[in-house]
Structures are given as C-alpha cells and as structure tokens.
PDB file of N, CA and C in Angstrom:
ATOM      1  N   MET A   1     -21.663  -9.117  -5.997  1.00  0.00           N
ATOM      2  CA  MET A   1     -20.966 -10.219  -7.342  1.00  0.00           C
ATOM      3  C   MET A   1     -21.243 -11.418  -6.469  1.00  0.00           C
ATOM      4  N   ALA A   2     -21.507 -12.264  -7.621  1.00  0.00           N
ATOM      5  CA  ALA A   2     -21.697 -13.616  -6.641  1.00  0.00           C
ATOM      6  C   ALA A   2     -20.473 -14.476  -6.759  1.00  0.00           C
ATOM      7  N   MET A   3     -20.919 -15.487  -6.050  1.00  0.00           N
ATOM      8  CA  MET A   3     -19.407 -16.642  -5.616  1.00  0.00           C
ATOM      9  C   MET A   3     -19.317 -17.455  -6.996  1.00  0.00           C
ATOM     10  N   SER A   4     -20.035 -17.141  -7.622  1.00  0.00           N
ATOM     11  CA  SER A   4     -19.320 -18.116  -9.387  1.00  0.00           C
ATOM     12  C   SER A   4     -18.872 -17.419 -10.041  1.00  0.00           C
ATOM     13  N   GLU A   5     -18.865 -15.662 -10.085  1.00  0.00           N
ATOM     14  CA  GLU A   5     -18.094 -15.290 -10.673  1.00  0.00           C
ATOM     15  C   GLU A   5     -16.757 -15.183 -10.377  1.00  0.00           C
ATOM     16  N   THR A   6     -16.140 -14.767 -11.312  1.00  0.00           N
ATOM     17  CA  THR A   6     -14.457 -14.569 -11.409  1.00  0.00           C
ATOM     18  C   THR A   6     -14.110 -13.570 -12.357  1.00  0.00           C
ATOM     19  N   ARG A   7     -12.998 -12.746 -11.298  1.00  0.00           N
ATOM     20  CA  ARG A   7     -12.113 -11.395 -12.281  1.00  0.00           C
ATOM     21  C   ARG A   7     -10.718 -11.896 -12.275  1.00  0.00           C
ATOM     22  N   ASN A   8     -10.201 -11.583 -13.463  1.00  0.00           N
ATOM     23  CA  ASN A   8      -8.589 -11.768 -13.667  1.00  0.00           C
ATOM     24  C   ASN A   8      -7.782 -10.181 -13.256  1.00  0.00           C
ATOM     25  N   LEU A   9      -7.130 -10.220 -12.064  1.00  0.00           N
ATOM     26  CA  LEU A   9      -6.649  -9.245 -11.683  1.00  0.00           C
ATOM     27  C   LEU A   9      -4.986  -9.286 -11.674  1.00  0.00           C
ATOM     28  N   THR A  10      -4.473  -8.020 -11.686  1.00  0.00           N
ATOM     29  CA  THR A  10      -3.030  -8.023 -11.584  1.00  0.00           C
ATOM     30  C   THR A  10      -3.040  -8.517 -10.291  1.00  0.00           C
ATOM     31  N   GLY A  11      -1.875  -8.976  -9.729  1.00  0.00           N
ATOM     32  CA  GLY A  11      -0.951  -8.688  -8.285  1.00  0.00           C
ATOM     33  C   GLY A  11      -1.140  -7.411  -8.425  1.00  0.00           C
ATOM     34  N   ALA A  12      -0.910  -6.222  -8.614  1.00  0.00           N
ATOM     35  CA  ALA A  12      -1.226  -4.935  -7.850  1.00  0.00           C
ATOM     36  C   ALA A  12      -2.133  -4.602  -7.598  1.00  0.00           C
ATOM     37  N   GLN A  13      -3.004  -5.268  -8.473  1.00  0.00           N
ATOM     38  CA  GLN A  13      -4.677  -4.557  -8.560  1.00  0.00           C
ATOM     39  C   GLN A  13      -5.276  -5.587  -7.230  1.00  0.00           C
ATOM     40  N   ALA A  14      -4.454  -6.608  -7.158  1.00  0.00           N
ATOM     41  CA  ALA A  14      -4.983  -7.308  -5.940  1.00  0.00           C
ATOM     42  C   ALA A  14      -4.594  -7.116  -4.941  1.00  0.00           C
ATOM     43  N   LEU A  15      -3.644  -6.518  -4.553  1.00  0.00           N
ATOM     44  CA  LEU A  15      -2.942  -6.015  -3.311  1.00  0.00           C
ATOM     45  C   LEU A  15      -3.367  -4.814  -2.668  1.00  0.00           C
ATOM     46  N   VAL A  16      -3.694  -4.156  -3.905  1.00  0.00           N
ATOM     47  CA  VAL A  16      -4.426  -2.314  -3.397  1.00  0.00           C
ATOM     48  C   VAL A  16      -6.110  -3.209  -3.407  1.00  0.00           C
ATOM     49  N   GLU A  17      -6.399  -3.919  -3.744  1.00  0.00           N
ATOM     50  CA  GLU A  17      -8.050  -4.055  -3.359  1.00  0.00           C
ATOM     51  C   GLU A  17      -8.015  -4.835  -2.096  1.00  0.00           C
ATOM     52  N   SER A  18      -6.689  -5.594  -1.677  1.00  0.00           N
ATOM     53  CA  SER A  18      -6.734  -6.566  -0.235  1.00  0.00           C
ATOM     54  C   SER A  18      -6.972  -5.096   0.679  1.00  0.00           C
ATOM     55  N   LEU A  19      -6.089  -4.379   0.544  1.00  0.00           N
ATOM     56  CA  LEU A  19      -5.683  -3.147   1.351  1.00  0.00           C
ATOM     57  C   LEU A  19      -7.137  -2.456   1.778  1.00  0.00           C
ATOM     58  N   GLU A  20      -7.970  -2.425   0.778  1.00  0.00           N
ATOM     59  CA  GLU A  20      -9.101  -1.771   0.959  1.00  0.00           C
ATOM     60  C   GLU A  20     -10.123  -2.307   1.933  1.00  0.00           C
ATOM     61  N   ARG A  21     -10.329  -3.689   1.665  1.00  0.00           N
ATOM     62  CA  ARG A  21     -10.772  -4.245   1.901  1.00  0.00           C
ATOM     63  C   ARG A  21     -10.614  -4.878   3.639  1.00  0.00           C
ATOM     64  N   LEU A  22      -9.349  -4.545   3.679  1.00  0.00           N
ATOM     65  CA  LEU A  22      -8.985  -4.679   5.165  1.00  0.00           C
ATOM     66  C   LEU A  22      -9.038  -3.435   6.021  1.00  0.00           C
ATOM     67  N   GLY A  23      -9.395  -2.470   5.229  1.00  0.00           N
ATOM     68  CA  GLY A  23     -10.183  -1.119   5.792  1.00  0.00           C
ATOM     69  C   GLY A  23      -8.966   0.283   5.893  1.00  0.00           C
ATOM     70  N   VAL A  24      -7.627  -0.102   5.372  1.00  0.00           N
ATOM     71  CA  VAL A  24      -6.512   0.642   5.217  1.00  0.00           C
ATOM     72  C   VAL A  24      -6.537   1.905   4.469  1.00  0.00           C
ATOM     73  N   GLU A  25      -7.092   3.184   5.500  1.00  0.00           N
ATOM     74  CA  GLU A  25      -6.929   4.282   4.935  1.00  0.00           C
ATOM     75  C   GLU A  25      -5.713   5.423   3.983  1.00  0.00           C
ATOM     76  N   VAL A  26      -4.519   4.771   4.983  1.00  0.00           N
ATOM     77  CA  VAL A  26      -3.420   5.419   4.519  1.00  0.00           C
ATOM     78  C   VAL A  26      -2.076   4.865   4.374  1.00  0.00           C
ATOM     79  N   ALA A  27      -1.315   4.927   3.712  1.00  0.00           N
ATOM     80  CA  ALA A  27      -0.171   3.998   2.876  1.00  0.00           C
ATOM     81  C   ALA A  27       0.945   4.830   2.647  1.00  0.00           C
ATOM     82  N   PHE A  28       2.479   4.539   3.470  1.00  0.00           N
ATOM     83  CA  PHE A  28       3.294   5.469   3.221  1.00  0.00           C
ATOM     84  C   PHE A  28       4.540   4.907   2.577  1.00  0.00           C
ATOM     85  N   GLY A  29       5.164   5.505   1.783  1.00  0.00           N
ATOM     86  CA  GLY A  29       5.858   4.720   0.613  1.00  0.00           C
ATOM     87  C   GLY A  29       6.541   5.611  -0.532  1.00  0.00           C
ATOM     88  N   ILE A  30       6.754   5.288  -0.955  1.00  0.00           N
ATOM     89  CA  ILE A  30       7.912   5.769  -2.175  1.00  0.00           C
ATOM     90  C   ILE A  30       8.096   4.677  -3.552  1.00  0.00           C
ATOM     91  N   PRO A  31       7.198   5.392  -4.580  1.00  0.00           N
ATOM     92  CA  PRO A  31       7.291   4.433  -5.681  1.00  0.00           C
ATOM     93  C   PRO A  31       8.482   3.911  -6.364  1.00  0.00           C
ATOM     94  N   GLY A  32       9.127   3.186  -6.788  1.00  0.00           N
ATOM     95  CA  GLY A  32      10.173   2.938  -7.876  1.00  0.00           C
ATOM     96  C   GLY A  32      10.022   1.107  -8.009  1.00  0.00           C
ATOM     97  N   GLY A  33      10.942   0.804  -9.152  1.00  0.00           N
ATOM     98  CA  GLY A  33      11.472  -0.694  -8.986  1.00  0.00           C
ATOM     99  C   GLY A  33      10.194  -1.510  -9.085  1.00  0.00           C
ATOM    100  N   ALA A  34      10.468  -2.510  -8.416  1.00  0.00           N
ATOM    101  CA  ALA A  34       9.467  -3.582  -7.973  1.00  0.00           C
ATOM    102  C   ALA A  34       8.025  -3.476  -7.734  1.00  0.00           C
ATOM    103  N   ILE A  35       7.892  -2.362  -7.037  1.00  0.00           N
ATOM    104  CA  ILE A  35       6.584  -2.036  -6.636  1.00  0.00           C
ATOM    105  C   ILE A  35       5.819  -0.991  -7.281  1.00  0.00           C
ATOM    106  N   LEU A  36       6.085  -0.283  -8.138  1.00  0.00           N
ATOM    107  CA  LEU A  36       6.073   0.748  -9.223  1.00  0.00           C
ATOM    108  C   LEU A  36       4.656   0.407 -10.127  1.00  0.00           C
ATOM    109  N   PRO A  37       4.303  -1.115 -10.328  1.00  0.00           N
ATOM    110  CA  PRO A  37       2.967  -1.484 -11.042  1.00  0.00           C
ATOM    111  C   PRO A  37       1.513  -0.764 -10.075  1.00  0.00           C
ATOM    112  N   ALA A  38       1.886  -1.039  -8.513  1.00  0.00           N
ATOM    113  CA  ALA A  38       1.111  -1.203  -7.350  1.00  0.00           C
ATOM    114  C   ALA A  38       0.611   0.551  -7.428  1.00  0.00           C
ATOM    115  N   TYR A  39       1.189   1.536  -8.246  1.00  0.00           N
ATOM    116  CA  TYR A  39       1.154   2.730  -7.758  1.00  0.00           C
ATOM    117  C   TYR A  39      -0.226   3.099  -8.641  1.00  0.00           C
ATOM    118  N   ASP A  40      -0.546   2.350  -9.681  1.00  0.00           N
ATOM    119  CA  ASP A  40      -1.606   2.563 -10.896  1.00  0.00           C
ATOM    120  C   ASP A  40      -2.632   2.374 -10.158  1.00  0.00           C
ATOM    121  N   PRO A  41      -3.120   1.201  -9.297  1.00  0.00           N
ATOM    122  CA  PRO A  41      -4.258   0.723  -8.914  1.00  0.00           C
ATOM    123  C   PRO A  41      -4.548   1.587  -7.494  1.00  0.00           C
ATOM    124  N   LEU A  42      -3.243   1.937  -6.901  1.00  0.00           N
ATOM    125  CA  LEU A  42      -3.457   2.730  -5.833  1.00  0.00           C
ATOM    126  C   LEU A  42      -3.949   4.379  -6.151  1.00  0.00           C
ATOM    127  N   PHE A  43      -3.667   4.611  -7.210  1.00  0.00           N
ATOM    128  CA  PHE A  43      -3.962   6.215  -7.540  1.00  0.00           C
ATOM    129  C   PHE A  43      -5.450   6.284  -7.204  1.00  0.00           C
ATOM    130  N   ASP A  44      -5.985   5.092  -8.043  1.00  0.00           N
ATOM    131  CA  ASP A  44      -7.761   5.335  -8.130  1.00  0.00           C
ATOM    132  C   ASP A  44      -8.248   4.300  -6.985  1.00  0.00           C
ATOM    133  N   SER A  45      -7.479   4.349  -6.308  1.00  0.00           N
ATOM    134  CA  SER A  45      -8.165   3.632  -4.895  1.00  0.00           C
ATOM    135  C   SER A  45      -8.252   4.611  -3.649  1.00  0.00           C
ATOM    136  N   LYS A  46      -9.255   4.083  -2.468  1.00  0.00           N
ATOM    137  CA  LYS A  46      -9.724   4.628  -1.503  1.00  0.00           C
ATOM    138  C   LYS A  46      -8.535   4.934  -0.550  1.00  0.00           C
ATOM    139  N   VAL A  47      -7.669   4.342  -0.849  1.00  0.00           N
ATOM    140  CA  VAL A  47      -6.191   4.372   0.131  1.00  0.00           C
ATOM    141  C   VAL A  47      -5.196   5.869  -0.414  1.00  0.00           C
ATOM    142  N   ARG A  48      -5.479   6.697   0.728  1.00  0.00           N
ATOM    143  CA  ARG A  48      -4.282   7.342   0.196  1.00  0.00           C
ATOM    144  C   ARG A  48      -2.800   7.184   0.685  1.00  0.00           C
ATOM    145  N   HIS A  49      -2.334   7.983   0.172  1.00  0.00           N
ATOM    146  CA  HIS A  49      -0.829   7.643  -0.157  1.00  0.00           C
ATOM    147  C   HIS A  49       0.078   8.985   0.201  1.00  0.00           C
ATOM    148  N   VAL A  50       0.733   8.557   1.212  1.00  0.00           N
ATOM    149  CA  VAL A  50       1.522   9.704   1.662  1.00  0.00           C
ATOM    150  C   VAL A  50       2.814   9.745   1.607  1.00  0.00           C
ATOM    151  N   LEU A  51       3.412  10.520   0.324  1.00  0.00           N
ATOM    152  CA  LEU A  51       4.966   9.936  -0.384  1.00  0.00           C
ATOM    153  C   LEU A  51       5.973  10.364   0.532  1.00  0.00           C
ATOM    154  N   VAL A  52       7.053   9.569   0.907  1.00  0.00           N
ATOM    155  CA  VAL A  52       7.892   9.835   1.680  1.00  0.00           C
ATOM    156  C   VAL A  52       9.864   9.846   0.856  1.00  0.00           C
ATOM    157  N   ARG A  53      10.376  10.575   1.756  1.00  0.00           N
ATOM    158  CA  ARG A  53      11.679  10.657   0.981  1.00  0.00           C
ATOM    159  C   ARG A  53      12.149   9.287   0.577  1.00  0.00           C
ATOM    160  N   HIS A  54      12.301   8.596   1.726  1.00  0.00           N
ATOM    161  CA  HIS A  54      12.926   7.040   1.532  1.00  0.00           C
ATOM    162  C   HIS A  54      12.001   5.831   2.419  1.00  0.00           C
ATOM    163  N   GLU A  55      12.503   5.005   2.287  1.00  0.00           N
ATOM    164  CA  GLU A  55      11.448   3.702   2.868  1.00  0.00           C
ATOM    165  C   GLU A  55      11.610   3.085   4.353  1.00  0.00           C
ATOM    166  N   GLN A  56      12.796   3.713   5.114  1.00  0.00           N
ATOM    167  CA  GLN A  56      13.157   4.087   6.369  1.00  0.00           C
ATOM    168  C   GLN A  56      11.693   4.989   7.050  1.00  0.00           C
ATOM    169  N   GLY A  57      12.073   6.527   6.366  1.00  0.00           N
ATOM    170  CA  GLY A  57      10.878   7.340   7.028  1.00  0.00           C
ATOM    171  C   GLY A  57       9.586   6.446   6.443  1.00  0.00           C
ATOM    172  N   ALA A  58       9.481   5.954   5.433  1.00  0.00           N
ATOM    173  CA  ALA A  58       8.254   5.026   5.386  1.00  0.00           C
ATOM    174  C   ALA A  58       7.813   4.286   6.384  1.00  0.00           C
ATOM    175  N   GLY A  59       8.601   3.633   6.794  1.00  0.00           N
ATOM    176  CA  GLY A  59       8.521   2.493   7.867  1.00  0.00           C
ATOM    177  C   GLY A  59       8.295   3.490   9.530  1.00  0.00           C
ATOM    178  N   HIS A  60       8.744   4.234   9.518  1.00  0.00           N
ATOM    179  CA  HIS A  60       8.548   4.951  10.986  1.00  0.00           C
ATOM    180  C   HIS A  60       7.052   5.918  10.997  1.00  0.00           C
ATOM    181  N   ALA A  61       6.531   6.295   9.847  1.00  0.00           N
ATOM    182  CA  ALA A  61       5.872   6.630   9.980  1.00  0.00           C
ATOM    183  C   ALA A  61       4.440   5.917   9.793  1.00  0.00           C
ATOM    184  N   ALA A  62       4.583   4.949   9.264  1.00  0.00           N
ATOM    185  CA  ALA A  62       3.783   3.844   9.361  1.00  0.00           C
ATOM    186  C   ALA A  62       3.766   3.432  11.053  1.00  0.00           C
ATOM    187  N   GLU A  63       4.727   3.063  11.421  1.00  0.00           N
ATOM    188  CA  GLU A  63       4.105   2.685  13.072  1.00  0.00           C
ATOM    189  C   GLU A  63       3.811   3.983  13.511  1.00  0.00           C
ATOM    190  N   GLY A  64       4.255   5.243  13.695  1.00  0.00           N
ATOM    191  CA  GLY A  64       3.587   6.150  14.264  1.00  0.00           C
ATOM    192  C   GLY A  64       1.806   6.441  13.803  1.00  0.00           C
ATOM    193  N   TYR A  65       1.978   6.703  12.465  1.00  0.00           N
ATOM    194  CA  TYR A  65       0.389   6.703  12.753  1.00  0.00           C
ATOM    195  C   TYR A  65      -0.829   5.317  13.278  1.00  0.00           C
ATOM    196  N   SER A  66       0.050   4.333  13.475  1.00  0.00           N
ATOM    197  CA  SER A  66      -0.614   2.875  14.249  1.00  0.00           C
ATOM    198  C   SER A  66      -0.714   3.182  15.427  1.00  0.00           C
ATOM    199  N   LEU A  67       0.489   3.662  15.900  1.00  0.00           N
ATOM    200  CA  LEU A  67       0.271   4.011  17.566  1.00  0.00           C
ATOM    201  C   LEU A  67      -0.805   5.089  17.704  1.00  0.00           C
ATOM    202  N   VAL A  68      -0.673   6.586  17.133  1.00  0.00           N
ATOM    203  CA  VAL A  68      -1.415   7.571  17.380  1.00  0.00           C
ATOM    204  C   VAL A  68      -2.894   6.970  16.984  1.00  0.00           C
ATOM    205  N   THR A  69      -3.059   6.566  15.915  1.00  0.00           N
ATOM    206  CA  THR A  69      -4.722   6.335  15.429  1.00  0.00           C
ATOM    207  C   THR A  69      -5.563   5.105  16.030  1.00  0.00           C
ATOM    208  N   GLY A  70      -4.658   3.879  16.009  1.00  0.00           N
ATOM    209  CA  GLY A  70      -4.960   2.402  16.797  1.00  0.00           C
ATOM    210  C   GLY A  70      -5.391   1.965  15.441  1.00  0.00           C
ATOM    211  N   LYS A  71      -5.238   2.550  14.237  1.00  0.00           N
ATOM    212  CA  LYS A  71      -5.357   1.450  12.889  1.00  0.00           C
ATOM    213  C   LYS A  71      -3.908   1.455  12.384  1.00  0.00           C
ATOM    214  N   VAL A  72      -4.199   0.125  11.394  1.00  0.00           N
ATOM    215  CA  VAL A  72      -3.228  -0.282  10.595  1.00  0.00           C
ATOM    216  C   VAL A  72      -2.262   0.450   9.876  1.00  0.00           C
ATOM    217  N   GLY A  73      -0.895   0.291  10.427  1.00  0.00           N
ATOM    218  CA  GLY A  73       0.096   1.446   9.776  1.00  0.00           C
ATOM    219  C   GLY A  73       0.520   0.732   8.373  1.00  0.00           C
ATOM    220  N   VAL A  74       0.557   1.820   7.121  1.00  0.00           N
ATOM    221  CA  VAL A  74       1.107   0.372   5.705  1.00  0.00           C
ATOM    222  C   VAL A  74       2.241   1.134   5.321  1.00  0.00           C
ATOM    223  N   CYS A  75       3.254   0.545   4.945  1.00  0.00           N
ATOM    224  CA  CYS A  75       4.872   0.835   4.625  1.00  0.00           C
ATOM    225  C   CYS A  75       4.624   0.699   3.321  1.00  0.00           C
ATOM    226  N   ILE A  76       4.907   1.229   1.888  1.00  0.00           N
ATOM    227  CA  ILE A  76       5.237   0.578   1.075  1.00  0.00           C
ATOM    228  C   ILE A  76       6.783   0.925   0.352  1.00  0.00           C
ATOM    229  N   ALA A  77       7.425  -0.226   0.358  1.00  0.00           N
ATOM    230  CA  ALA A  77       8.646  -0.256  -0.052  1.00  0.00           C
ATOM    231  C   ALA A  77       8.719  -1.214  -1.194  1.00  0.00           C
ATOM    232  N   THR A  78      10.011  -0.762  -1.938  1.00  0.00           N
ATOM    233  CA  THR A  78      10.272  -1.693  -3.208  1.00  0.00           C
ATOM    234  C   THR A  78      11.844  -2.718  -2.813  1.00  0.00           C
ATOM    235  N   SER A  79      12.196  -3.326  -3.754  1.00  0.00           N
ATOM    236  CA  SER A  79      13.093  -4.447  -3.788  1.00  0.00           C
ATOM    237  C   SER A  79      14.135  -3.614  -3.810  1.00  0.00           C
ATOM    238  N   GLY A  80      15.270  -4.370  -3.332  1.00  0.00           N
ATOM    239  CA  GLY A  80      16.839  -3.722  -2.712  1.00  0.00           C
ATOM    240  C   GLY A  80      16.841  -2.696  -1.990  1.00  0.00           C
ATOM    241  N   PRO A  81      17.159  -1.229  -2.029  1.00  0.00           N
ATOM    242  CA  PRO A  81      17.475  -0.781  -0.603  1.00  0.00           C
ATOM    243  C   PRO A  81      16.137  -1.100   0.300  1.00  0.00           C
ATOM    244  N   GLY A  82      14.685  -0.754  -0.507  1.00  0.00           N
ATOM    245  CA  GLY A  82      13.688  -1.159   0.564  1.00  0.00           C
ATOM    246  C   GLY A  82      13.426  -2.469   1.328  1.00  0.00           C
ATOM    247  N   ALA A  83      13.922  -3.362   0.608  1.00  0.00           N
ATOM    248  CA  ALA A  83      13.556  -4.650   1.164  1.00  0.00           C
ATOM    249  C   ALA A  83      14.884  -5.370   2.367  1.00  0.00           C
ATOM    250  N   THR A  84      16.279  -4.504   2.119  1.00  0.00           N
ATOM    251  CA  THR A  84      17.034  -4.841   2.962  1.00  0.00           C
ATOM    252  C   THR A  84      17.766  -4.006   3.888  1.00  0.00           C
TER     253      THR A  84
END
C-alpha cells in the first residue's frame, strides 16, 4: 500500500493488525464484554487464540509462554473483572 493511501479500520481491526505486525503468534484470553468486537478480526488473523477459563489464567499463560519461548506473551481481557 502506498503511503498516500488510507484505510478506515475499526478499533478492533487496528488492534489485531498491530498484533500481527508486531509478530504476535499466540494470544491467551476469554471473550466477553467490551473486548468482544476484537474477536471477529482475531478469528480471521494469523494470531492463534487460546481460550482460557478466566482472565487471571490468561495472564499467567501469557507470562509462561513468554518465559518459555522468549516471544511476547499476550493476554486479552475485558472490562470489569479482567481490568480490575
């Protein structure tokens, strides 16, 4: 895409595209609430989603993934319990 071209993206599309550009291969999370719109573009992306039982588990899984692989560990959480 040329520098002068622009695209309209939703926030969810921009989020997932950013993860792909940064080389993220795996994201741990649970869909729900405010983060739910991000799951549509995530489904169609190269980023593999690992469903966890709760947000705390996603954080621990992302940290463990990072420690074992040396790659970025990504945790996807929603508002409410996931953010507090």
